Amino acid sequence: MKKILLWGGLGLLLLFLTIGLIRSQKGQVSVGEIAPDFELISFAGESYQLSEYRGSVVVLNFWASWCDTCKPEAKDLEAAYQYYRSRGDVIFLGVDYVDTEPEALGYLEEFGVTYPNGPDLRTEISQAYRVGGVPETFIIDQDGLIAHVQIGPFRSLEDILLRIDPLLD
Amino acid sequence: MVTEIKKTSWVAALSILLVVCLIPAAVYAQGSGPSDDEVNAVAKQLYCPVCENIPLDACGTTACEQWRGVIRDRLAEGWSEDQIKEYFVAQYGDRVLAEPPREGFNWVVYIVPMVIFVGGGVLFITGIKRWRDSGQDRTLRRGGKKVPEPDKLSDDDIKRVEEELLKRSKG
């Protein structure tokens, strides 16, 4: 009986360690996977549910005000948003990753970002997408599948358009 | 002499006035906001959410400075330590806590080390006992003097011995 308990406990411990190790090694959600659904509450208090945007392309950008490498792409993302805005089938959502609100709002104002942005409360969205750092951008197609994963910043506006245009009719 | 006393009185009056003026200033400076120690007392109970395993009070990144600023603001607004910790958990998740809350899957963190400790202790004691027993056994075998287990007398045998002893004592 003692032996069974001992080996059982040891096995359970190994199982937990293995699950933890696999999770940490998994990396971001990859191209072709179903984009995890989430609800983003914007700084303005509006709710955005990803599943409601089936049929549209969604550009999901993770950023933070303390992230220096996020800054160069902020204006390009806004320019891309303005470029597609009249079409209505390209949605831009910004997720503010582990940040403080006053600094985040200052950042959005500094770079003139007008598309919806909100905090990643309890880091639930970034955990669902297994974000390893910021900036990271996920482009989700009309079927809710991940079409492109951008680790690090986009180099230019053209770089962003190049990833979105092929998904549109 | 009178002039000297007047002079001393003036100096004393001026000194008192100076002290009276400085006291409110000092009180004002102290009450203008939470001290670094007060901020760090809360910060050390929280962990940086982006740089793992670094307490917030010892972290030098811009993000951590911002978070310490949040703690300072909340303390100035009269929030308690627990309220601030709850706010951080709501914003950044349980991982910011130095001690994960004792609920759900988090119990593993508390139970597993205890199980390992107790299990290890049991294994150690059992091992020592076995080692001692086998050591004794080896010594007996080496000397060729293995002590046989004493045979138990049956009730009949005991009765017979008692009868024999009685006979002899009479004879």
mmCIF file of C-alpha atoms in Angstrom:
data_model
loop_
_atom_site.group_PDB
_atom_site.id
_atom_site.type_symbol
_atom_site.label_atom_id
_atom_site.label_comp_id
_atom_site.label_asym_id
_atom_site.label_seq_id
_atom_site.Cartn_x
_atom_site.Cartn_y
_atom_site.Cartn_z
ATOM 1 C CA MET A 1 0.000 0.000 0.000
ATOM 2 C CA LYS A 2 2.839 2.352 0.972
ATOM 3 C CA LYS A 3 4.655 1.600 -2.270
ATOM 4 C CA ILE A 4 1.572 2.295 -4.369
ATOM 5 C CA LEU A 5 1.086 5.662 -2.647
ATOM 6 C CA LEU A 6 4.747 6.561 -3.100
ATOM 7 C CA TRP A 7 4.926 5.665 -6.780
ATOM 8 C CA GLY A 8 1.509 7.237 -7.409
ATOM 9 C CA GLY A 9 2.627 10.516 -5.841
ATOM 10 C CA LEU A 10 5.880 10.474 -7.774
ATOM 11 C CA GLY A 11 3.997 9.790 -11.015
ATOM 12 C CA LEU A 12 1.581 12.639 -10.319
ATOM 13 C CA LEU A 13 4.461 15.023 -9.649
ATOM 14 C CA LEU A 14 6.163 14.012 -12.895
ATOM 15 C CA LEU A 15 2.869 14.501 -14.749
ATOM 16 C CA PHE A 16 2.502 18.068 -13.430
ATOM 17 C CA LEU A 17 6.107 18.857 -14.349
ATOM 18 C CA THR A 18 5.640 17.442 -17.854
ATOM 19 C CA ILE A 19 2.421 19.424 -18.442
ATOM 20 C CA GLY A 20 4.160 22.621 -17.258
ATOM 21 C CA LEU A 21 7.161 21.948 -19.494
ATOM 22 C CA ILE A 22 5.004 21.237 -22.557
ATOM 23 C CA ARG A 23 2.976 24.400 -21.953
ATOM 24 C CA SER A 24 6.075 26.580 -21.622
ATOM 25 C CA GLN A 25 7.615 25.118 -24.781
ATOM 26 C CA LYS A 26 4.478 25.457 -26.894
ATOM 27 C CA GLY A 27 5.045 28.964 -28.298
ATOM 28 C CA GLN A 28 2.431 31.230 -29.846
ATOM 29 C CA VAL A 29 -0.743 29.979 -31.511
ATOM 30 C CA SER A 30 0.303 29.207 -35.041
ATOM 31 C CA VAL A 31 -1.015 29.732 -38.557
ATOM 32 C CA GLY A 32 -4.040 27.555 -39.342
ATOM 33 C CA GLU A 33 -5.154 27.228 -35.710
ATOM 34 C CA ILE A 34 -8.541 28.550 -34.606
ATOM 35 C CA ALA A 35 -8.043 31.972 -33.032
ATOM 36 C CA PRO A 36 -9.050 31.736 -29.349
ATOM 37 C CA ASP A 37 -12.199 33.736 -28.663
ATOM 38 C CA PHE A 38 -12.038 36.603 -26.168
ATOM 39 C CA GLU A 39 -13.836 39.690 -25.003
ATOM 40 C CA LEU A 40 -11.879 42.936 -24.959
ATOM 41 C CA ILE A 41 -13.214 45.828 -22.910
ATOM 42 C CA SER A 42 -11.768 48.975 -24.418
ATOM 43 C CA PHE A 43 -10.440 51.927 -22.435
ATOM 44 C CA ALA A 44 -13.663 53.677 -23.483
ATOM 45 C CA GLY A 45 -15.649 50.863 -21.815
ATOM 46 C CA GLU A 46 -16.972 49.229 -24.997
ATOM 47 C CA SER A 47 -17.014 45.461 -25.404
ATOM 48 C CA TYR A 48 -15.495 43.666 -28.418
ATOM 49 C CA GLN A 49 -16.065 39.912 -28.835
ATOM 50 C CA LEU A 50 -13.812 38.265 -31.413
ATOM 51 C CA SER A 51 -16.406 35.655 -32.449
ATOM 52 C CA GLU A 52 -18.725 38.451 -33.574
ATOM 53 C CA TYR A 53 -16.272 39.384 -36.340
ATOM 54 C CA ARG A 54 -16.550 36.147 -38.350
ATOM 55 C CA GLY A 55 -16.569 37.193 -42.010
ATOM 56 C CA SER A 56 -14.100 40.012 -41.353
ATOM 57 C CA VAL A 57 -10.331 40.058 -41.141
ATOM 58 C CA VAL A 58 -9.165 40.899 -37.609
ATOM 59 C CA VAL A 59 -5.777 42.467 -36.869
ATOM 60 C CA LEU A 60 -5.016 41.761 -33.218
ATOM 61 C CA ASN A 61 -2.035 43.720 -31.935
ATOM 62 C CA PHE A 62 -0.448 43.207 -28.501
ATOM 63 C CA TRP A 63 1.521 46.205 -27.242
ATOM 64 C CA ALA A 64 2.505 48.122 -24.085
ATOM 65 C CA SER A 65 3.490 51.709 -23.334
ATOM 66 C CA TRP A 66 6.790 50.555 -21.796
ATOM 67 C CA CYS A 67 7.694 48.643 -24.955
ATOM 68 C CA ASP A 68 10.130 50.655 -27.090
ATOM 69 C CA THR A 69 9.902 48.361 -30.104
ATOM 70 C CA CYS A 70 6.109 48.819 -30.186
ATOM 71 C CA LYS A 71 6.413 52.536 -30.894
ATOM 72 C CA PRO A 72 7.668 52.472 -34.504
ATOM 73 C CA GLU A 73 4.756 50.292 -35.663
ATOM 74 C CA ALA A 74 2.018 52.188 -33.762
ATOM 75 C CA LYS A 75 1.631 54.855 -36.455
ATOM 76 C CA ASP A 76 1.810 52.275 -39.253
ATOM 77 C CA LEU A 77 -0.973 50.234 -37.650
ATOM 78 C CA GLU A 78 -3.123 53.350 -37.363
ATOM 79 C CA ALA A 79 -2.384 54.203 -41.012
ATOM 80 C CA ALA A 80 -3.404 50.667 -42.028
ATOM 81 C CA TYR A 81 -6.604 51.016 -39.995
ATOM 82 C CA GLN A 82 -7.415 54.270 -41.806
ATOM 83 C CA TYR A 83 -6.596 52.641 -45.152
ATOM 84 C CA TYR A 84 -9.145 49.815 -44.677
ATOM 85 C CA ARG A 85 -11.651 51.740 -42.570
ATOM 86 C CA SER A 86 -14.129 52.524 -45.357
ATOM 87 C CA ARG A 87 -14.313 48.828 -46.390
ATOM 88 C CA GLY A 88 -15.687 47.795 -43.002
ATOM 89 C CA ASP A 89 -14.410 44.215 -43.240
ATOM 90 C CA VAL A 90 -11.018 44.722 -41.610
ATOM 91 C CA ILE A 91 -11.161 45.119 -37.840
ATOM 92 C CA PHE A 92 -8.252 46.407 -35.797
ATOM 93 C CA LEU A 93 -8.070 45.596 -32.075
ATOM 94 C CA GLY A 94 -5.255 46.635 -29.750
ATOM 95 C CA VAL A 95 -4.560 44.665 -26.574
ATOM 96 C CA ASP A 96 -2.544 46.543 -23.965
ATOM 97 C CA TYR A 97 -0.326 43.937 -22.308
ATOM 98 C CA VAL A 98 0.524 44.291 -18.568
ATOM 99 C CA ASP A 99 0.488 48.065 -18.556
ATOM 100 C CA THR A 100 -0.751 50.987 -16.498
ATOM 101 C CA GLU A 101 -3.741 52.920 -17.790
ATOM 102 C CA PRO A 102 -2.480 56.529 -17.658
ATOM 103 C CA GLU A 103 0.705 55.615 -19.555
ATOM 104 C CA ALA A 104 -1.279 53.490 -22.027
ATOM 105 C CA LEU A 105 -3.668 56.337 -22.767
ATOM 106 C CA GLY A 106 -0.706 58.693 -23.153
ATOM 107 C CA TYR A 107 0.844 56.260 -25.654
ATOM 108 C CA LEU A 108 -2.369 56.058 -27.732
ATOM 109 C CA GLU A 109 -2.595 59.838 -27.781
ATOM 110 C CA GLU A 110 1.071 60.276 -28.673
ATOM 111 C CA PHE A 111 0.770 58.006 -31.715
ATOM 112 C CA GLY A 112 -2.740 59.097 -32.651
ATOM 113 C CA VAL A 113 -4.201 55.591 -32.354
ATOM 114 C CA THR A 114 -7.982 55.679 -32.873
ATOM 115 C CA TYR A 115 -8.978 52.020 -33.361
ATOM 116 C CA PRO A 116 -10.304 50.170 -30.274
ATOM 117 C CA ASN A 117 -7.745 49.386 -27.597
ATOM 118 C CA GLY A 118 -8.158 47.928 -24.145
ATOM 119 C CA PRO A 119 -6.234 46.337 -21.285
ATOM 120 C CA ASP A 120 -5.541 42.623 -21.176
ATOM 121 C CA LEU A 121 -7.261 42.043 -17.838
ATOM 122 C CA ARG A 122 -5.668 39.209 -15.823
ATOM 123 C CA THR A 123 -3.531 38.626 -18.969
ATOM 124 C CA GLU A 124 -6.227 36.230 -20.176
ATOM 125 C CA ILE A 125 -6.034 37.190 -23.865
ATOM 126 C CA SER A 126 -2.237 37.070 -24.050
ATOM 127 C CA GLN A 127 -2.264 33.692 -22.279
ATOM 128 C CA ALA A 128 -4.833 32.335 -24.724
ATOM 129 C CA TYR A 129 -2.600 33.420 -27.626
ATOM 130 C CA ARG A 130 0.505 32.308 -25.693
ATOM 131 C CA VAL A 131 2.135 35.686 -26.272
ATOM 132 C CA GLY A 132 5.820 35.608 -25.391
ATOM 133 C CA GLY A 133 6.414 39.379 -25.473
ATOM 134 C CA VAL A 134 5.362 42.570 -27.188
ATOM 135 C CA PRO A 135 4.819 43.608 -29.881
ATOM 136 C CA GLU A 136 3.088 40.603 -31.388
ATOM 137 C CA THR A 137 0.317 40.760 -33.990
ATOM 138 C CA PHE A 138 -2.088 38.032 -35.067
ATOM 139 C CA ILE A 139 -4.010 38.413 -38.321
ATOM 140 C CA ILE A 140 -7.192 36.352 -38.244
ATOM 141 C CA ASP A 141 -9.043 35.474 -41.433
ATOM 142 C CA GLN A 142 -12.802 35.531 -42.153
ATOM 143 C CA ASP A 143 -13.189 31.946 -40.865
ATOM 144 C CA GLY A 144 -11.616 32.755 -37.511
ATOM 145 C CA LEU A 145 -8.330 31.027 -38.324
ATOM 146 C CA ILE A 146 -4.886 32.473 -37.677
ATOM 147 C CA ALA A 147 -3.572 33.640 -41.051
ATOM 148 C CA HIS A 148 -0.367 35.350 -39.938
ATOM 149 C CA VAL A 149 1.670 35.689 -36.748
ATOM 150 C CA GLN A 150 3.969 38.681 -36.536
ATOM 151 C CA ILE A 151 6.587 38.333 -33.813
ATOM 152 C CA GLY A 152 8.126 41.747 -33.243
ATOM 153 C CA PRO A 153 7.109 44.951 -35.014
ATOM 154 C CA PHE A 154 5.981 45.389 -38.618
ATOM 155 C CA ARG A 155 8.698 47.172 -40.580
ATOM 156 C CA SER A 156 6.378 49.521 -42.471
ATOM 157 C CA LEU A 157 2.795 50.225 -43.565
ATOM 158 C CA GLU A 158 3.429 48.206 -46.743
ATOM 159 C CA ASP A 159 4.545 45.288 -44.606
ATOM 160 C CA ILE A 160 1.147 45.333 -42.872
ATOM 161 C CA LEU A 161 -0.868 45.731 -46.104
ATOM 162 C CA LEU A 162 1.084 42.854 -47.638
ATOM 163 C CA ARG A 163 -0.236 40.539 -44.916
ATOM 164 C CA ILE A 164 -3.856 41.705 -45.098
ATOM 165 C CA ASP A 165 -4.505 42.254 -48.829
ATOM 166 C CA PRO A 166 -4.223 38.567 -49.841
ATOM 167 C CA LEU A 167 -7.035 37.720 -47.379
ATOM 168 C CA LEU A 168 -9.478 40.163 -48.965
ATOM 169 C CA ASP A 169 -11.609 39.519 -52.060
ATOM 170 C CA MET B 1 22.560 94.393 31.945
ATOM 171 C CA VAL B 2 18.958 95.225 31.001
ATOM 172 C CA THR B 3 20.012 95.519 27.334
ATOM 173 C CA GLU B 4 21.646 92.098 27.569
ATOM 174 C CA ILE B 5 18.432 90.509 28.937
ATOM 175 C CA LYS B 6 16.340 92.168 26.220
ATOM 176 C CA LYS B 7 18.714 90.850 23.572
ATOM 177 C CA THR B 8 18.490 87.317 24.968
ATOM 178 C CA SER B 9 14.671 87.532 25.074
ATOM 179 C CA TRP B 10 14.553 88.598 21.450
ATOM 180 C CA VAL B 11 16.815 85.747 20.371
ATOM 181 C CA ALA B 12 14.696 83.267 22.350
ATOM 182 C CA ALA B 13 11.442 84.637 20.890
ATOM 183 C CA LEU B 14 12.824 84.483 17.361
ATOM 184 C CA SER B 15 14.039 80.904 17.884
ATOM 185 C CA ILE B 16 10.620 79.821 19.139
ATOM 186 C CA LEU B 17 8.970 81.537 16.172
ATOM 187 C CA LEU B 18 11.324 79.759 13.764
ATOM 188 C CA VAL B 19 10.614 76.349 15.332
ATOM 189 C CA VAL B 20 6.853 77.009 15.266
ATOM 190 C CA CYS B 21 7.058 77.942 11.567
ATOM 191 C CA LEU B 22 9.162 74.896 10.664
ATOM 192 C CA ILE B 23 6.994 72.279 12.404
ATOM 193 C CA PRO B 24 3.986 72.605 10.050
ATOM 194 C CA ALA B 25 6.360 72.586 7.062
ATOM 195 C CA ALA B 26 7.896 69.327 8.230
ATOM 196 C CA VAL B 27 4.472 67.816 8.884
ATOM 197 C CA TYR B 28 3.310 68.948 5.448
ATOM 198 C CA ALA B 29 6.351 67.388 3.759
ATOM 199 C CA GLN B 30 5.736 64.079 5.516
ATOM 200 C CA GLY B 31 2.044 64.072 4.736
ATOM 201 C CA SER B 32 2.456 65.001 1.071
ATOM 202 C CA GLY B 33 2.441 61.372 -0.066
ATOM 203 C CA PRO B 34 3.463 57.817 0.778
ATOM 204 C CA SER B 35 7.171 57.310 1.440
ATOM 205 C CA ASP B 36 9.364 54.977 -0.636
ATOM 206 C CA ASP B 37 9.384 52.520 2.278
ATOM 207 C CA GLU B 38 5.587 52.417 2.320
ATOM 208 C CA VAL B 39 5.483 51.859 -1.451
ATOM 209 C CA ASN B 40 8.173 49.158 -1.278
ATOM 210 C CA ALA B 41 6.385 47.395 1.603
ATOM 211 C CA VAL B 42 3.527 46.696 -0.829
ATOM 212 C CA ALA B 43 5.775 46.282 -3.896
ATOM 213 C CA LYS B 44 7.794 43.477 -2.314
ATOM 214 C CA GLN B 45 4.604 41.423 -1.963
ATOM 215 C CA LEU B 46 4.094 41.626 -5.726
ATOM 216 C CA TYR B 47 6.104 40.258 -8.624
ATOM 217 C CA CYS B 48 6.922 41.939 -11.937
ATOM 218 C CA PRO B 49 4.478 40.415 -14.476
ATOM 219 C CA VAL B 50 6.884 40.721 -17.406
ATOM 220 C CA CYS B 51 10.281 39.929 -15.881
ATOM 221 C CA GLU B 52 9.728 36.635 -14.075
ATOM 222 C CA ASN B 53 10.826 35.967 -10.489
ATOM 223 C CA ILE B 54 11.729 39.573 -9.704
ATOM 224 C CA PRO B 55 9.846 41.276 -6.871
ATOM 225 C CA LEU B 56 8.405 44.636 -7.832
ATOM 226 C CA ASP B 57 10.475 46.514 -5.232
ATOM 227 C CA ALA B 58 13.738 45.206 -6.705
ATOM 228 C CA CYS B 59 12.896 45.585 -10.378
ATOM 229 C CA GLY B 60 14.503 48.393 -12.383
ATOM 230 C CA THR B 61 12.507 48.312 -15.624
ATOM 231 C CA THR B 62 10.293 51.164 -16.859
ATOM 232 C CA ALA B 63 7.251 48.939 -16.435
ATOM 233 C CA CYS B 64 8.081 48.260 -12.771
ATOM 234 C CA GLU B 65 8.624 51.981 -12.142
ATOM 235 C CA GLN B 66 5.148 52.585 -13.571
ATOM 236 C CA TRP B 67 3.656 49.906 -11.315
ATOM 237 C CA ARG B 68 5.369 51.345 -8.241
ATOM 238 C CA GLY B 69 3.864 54.683 -9.306
ATOM 239 C CA VAL B 70 0.432 53.032 -9.328
ATOM 240 C CA ILE B 71 1.038 51.706 -5.789
ATOM 241 C CA ARG B 72 2.065 55.201 -4.655
ATOM 242 C CA ASP B 73 -1.065 56.749 -6.192
ATOM 243 C CA ARG B 74 -3.366 54.161 -4.643
ATOM 244 C CA LEU B 75 -1.747 54.525 -1.200
ATOM 245 C CA ALA B 76 -2.159 58.301 -1.466
ATOM 246 C CA GLU B 77 -5.846 57.707 -2.226
ATOM 247 C CA GLY B 78 -6.122 55.727 1.010
ATOM 248 C CA TRP B 79 -6.260 52.198 -0.440
ATOM 249 C CA SER B 80 -5.213 49.348 1.868
ATOM 250 C CA GLU B 81 -2.464 46.836 0.982
ATOM 251 C CA ASP B 82 -5.071 44.155 0.289
ATOM 252 C CA GLN B 83 -7.075 46.458 -1.998
ATOM 253 C CA ILE B 84 -3.926 47.269 -3.990
ATOM 254 C CA LYS B 85 -3.021 43.585 -4.282
ATOM 255 C CA GLU B 86 -6.563 42.768 -5.444
ATOM 256 C CA TYR B 87 -6.301 45.545 -8.055
ATOM 257 C CA PHE B 88 -3.021 44.120 -9.379
ATOM 258 C CA VAL B 89 -4.481 40.596 -9.533
ATOM 259 C CA ALA B 90 -7.533 41.914 -11.427
ATOM 260 C CA GLN B 91 -5.260 43.703 -13.889
ATOM 261 C CA TYR B 92 -2.406 41.241 -14.356
ATOM 262 C CA GLY B 93 -3.541 37.897 -12.902
ATOM 263 C CA ASP B 94 -2.482 35.728 -9.951
ATOM 264 C CA ARG B 95 1.107 35.494 -11.130
ATOM 265 C CA VAL B 96 1.867 38.944 -9.688
ATOM 266 C CA LEU B 97 1.382 37.626 -6.162
ATOM 267 C CA ALA B 98 4.411 36.458 -4.211
ATOM 268 C CA GLU B 99 2.157 33.783 -2.681
ATOM 269 C CA PRO B 100 -0.514 32.317 -4.992
ATOM 270 C CA PRO B 101 -4.002 32.287 -3.402
ATOM 271 C CA ARG B 102 -4.870 28.980 -1.702
ATOM 272 C CA GLU B 103 -7.580 27.857 -4.107
ATOM 273 C CA GLY B 104 -8.118 25.427 -7.002
ATOM 274 C CA PHE B 105 -5.023 24.224 -8.857
ATOM 275 C CA ASN B 106 -2.815 26.532 -6.739
ATOM 276 C CA TRP B 107 -3.041 24.005 -3.880
ATOM 277 C CA VAL B 108 -0.490 21.912 -5.789
ATOM 278 C CA VAL B 109 2.140 24.538 -4.946
ATOM 279 C CA TYR B 110 1.477 24.102 -1.238
ATOM 280 C CA ILE B 111 0.783 20.361 -1.098
ATOM 281 C CA VAL B 112 3.524 18.923 -3.332
ATOM 282 C CA PRO B 113 6.491 20.222 -1.263
ATOM 283 C CA MET B 114 4.832 18.915 1.918
ATOM 284 C CA VAL B 115 4.217 15.506 0.318
ATOM 285 C CA ILE B 116 7.832 15.388 -0.876
ATOM 286 C CA PHE B 117 9.085 16.363 2.589
ATOM 287 C CA VAL B 118 6.964 13.816 4.459
ATOM 288 C CA GLY B 119 7.555 11.098 1.832
ATOM 289 C CA GLY B 120 11.290 11.758 1.937
ATOM 290 C CA GLY B 121 11.269 11.528 5.744
ATOM 291 C CA VAL B 122 9.391 8.217 5.697
ATOM 292 C CA LEU B 123 11.777 6.818 3.077
ATOM 293 C CA PHE B 124 14.796 7.950 5.095
ATOM 294 C CA ILE B 125 13.562 6.425 8.351
ATOM 295 C CA THR B 126 12.540 3.161 6.631
ATOM 296 C CA GLY B 127 15.898 2.994 4.895
ATOM 297 C CA ILE B 128 17.835 3.556 8.118
ATOM 298 C CA LYS B 129 15.757 0.884 9.900
ATOM 299 C CA ARG B 130 16.319 -1.654 7.133
ATOM 300 C CA TRP B 131 20.020 -0.891 7.026
ATOM 301 C CA ARG B 132 20.317 -1.385 10.799
ATOM 302 C CA ASP B 133 18.371 -4.654 10.740
ATOM 303 C CA SER B 134 20.436 -6.056 7.889
ATOM 304 C CA GLY B 135 23.614 -4.962 9.706
ATOM 305 C CA GLN B 136 22.605 -6.880 12.856
ATOM 306 C CA ASP B 137 21.704 -9.907 10.789
ATOM 307 C CA ARG B 138 25.099 -9.849 9.048
ATOM 308 C CA THR B 139 26.963 -9.646 12.387
ATOM 309 C CA LEU B 140 25.129 -12.654 13.810
ATOM 310 C CA ARG B 141 25.730 -14.725 10.689
ATOM 311 C CA ARG B 142 29.432 -13.792 10.562
ATOM 312 C CA GLY B 143 29.973 -15.032 14.172
ATOM 313 C CA GLY B 144 27.996 -18.196 13.484
ATOM 314 C CA LYS B 145 25.935 -17.579 16.589
ATOM 315 C CA LYS B 146 22.553 -16.976 15.211
ATOM 316 C CA VAL B 147 20.285 -17.086 18.251
ATOM 317 C CA PRO B 148 17.404 -19.512 17.670
ATOM 318 C CA GLU B 149 13.908 -18.385 18.378
ATOM 319 C CA PRO B 150 12.850 -19.858 21.779
ATOM 320 C CA ASP B 151 10.273 -22.627 21.413
ATOM 321 C CA LYS B 152 7.091 -21.981 23.242
ATOM 322 C CA LEU B 153 5.947 -24.616 25.751
ATOM 323 C CA SER B 154 2.514 -26.017 25.266
ATOM 324 C CA ASP B 155 0.030 -26.049 28.143
ATOM 325 C CA ASP B 156 0.461 -29.817 28.491
ATOM 326 C CA ASP B 157 4.235 -29.467 28.795
ATOM 327 C CA ILE B 158 3.856 -26.776 31.443
ATOM 328 C CA LYS B 159 1.473 -29.042 33.349
ATOM 329 C CA ARG B 160 3.949 -31.897 33.155
ATOM 330 C CA VAL B 161 6.826 -29.753 34.380
ATOM 331 C CA GLU B 162 4.758 -28.487 37.269
ATOM 332 C CA GLU B 163 3.781 -32.065 38.250
ATOM 333 C CA GLU B 164 7.416 -33.179 38.062
ATOM 334 C CA LEU B 165 8.563 -30.295 40.226
ATOM 335 C CA LEU B 166 5.844 -31.073 42.759
ATOM 336 C CA LYS B 167 6.889 -34.755 42.912
ATOM 337 C CA ARG B 168 10.542 -33.814 43.483
ATOM 338 C CA SER B 169 9.771 -31.335 46.198
ATOM 339 C CA LYS B 170 7.702 -33.984 48.022
ATOM 340 C CA GLY B 171 10.322 -36.716 47.518
#
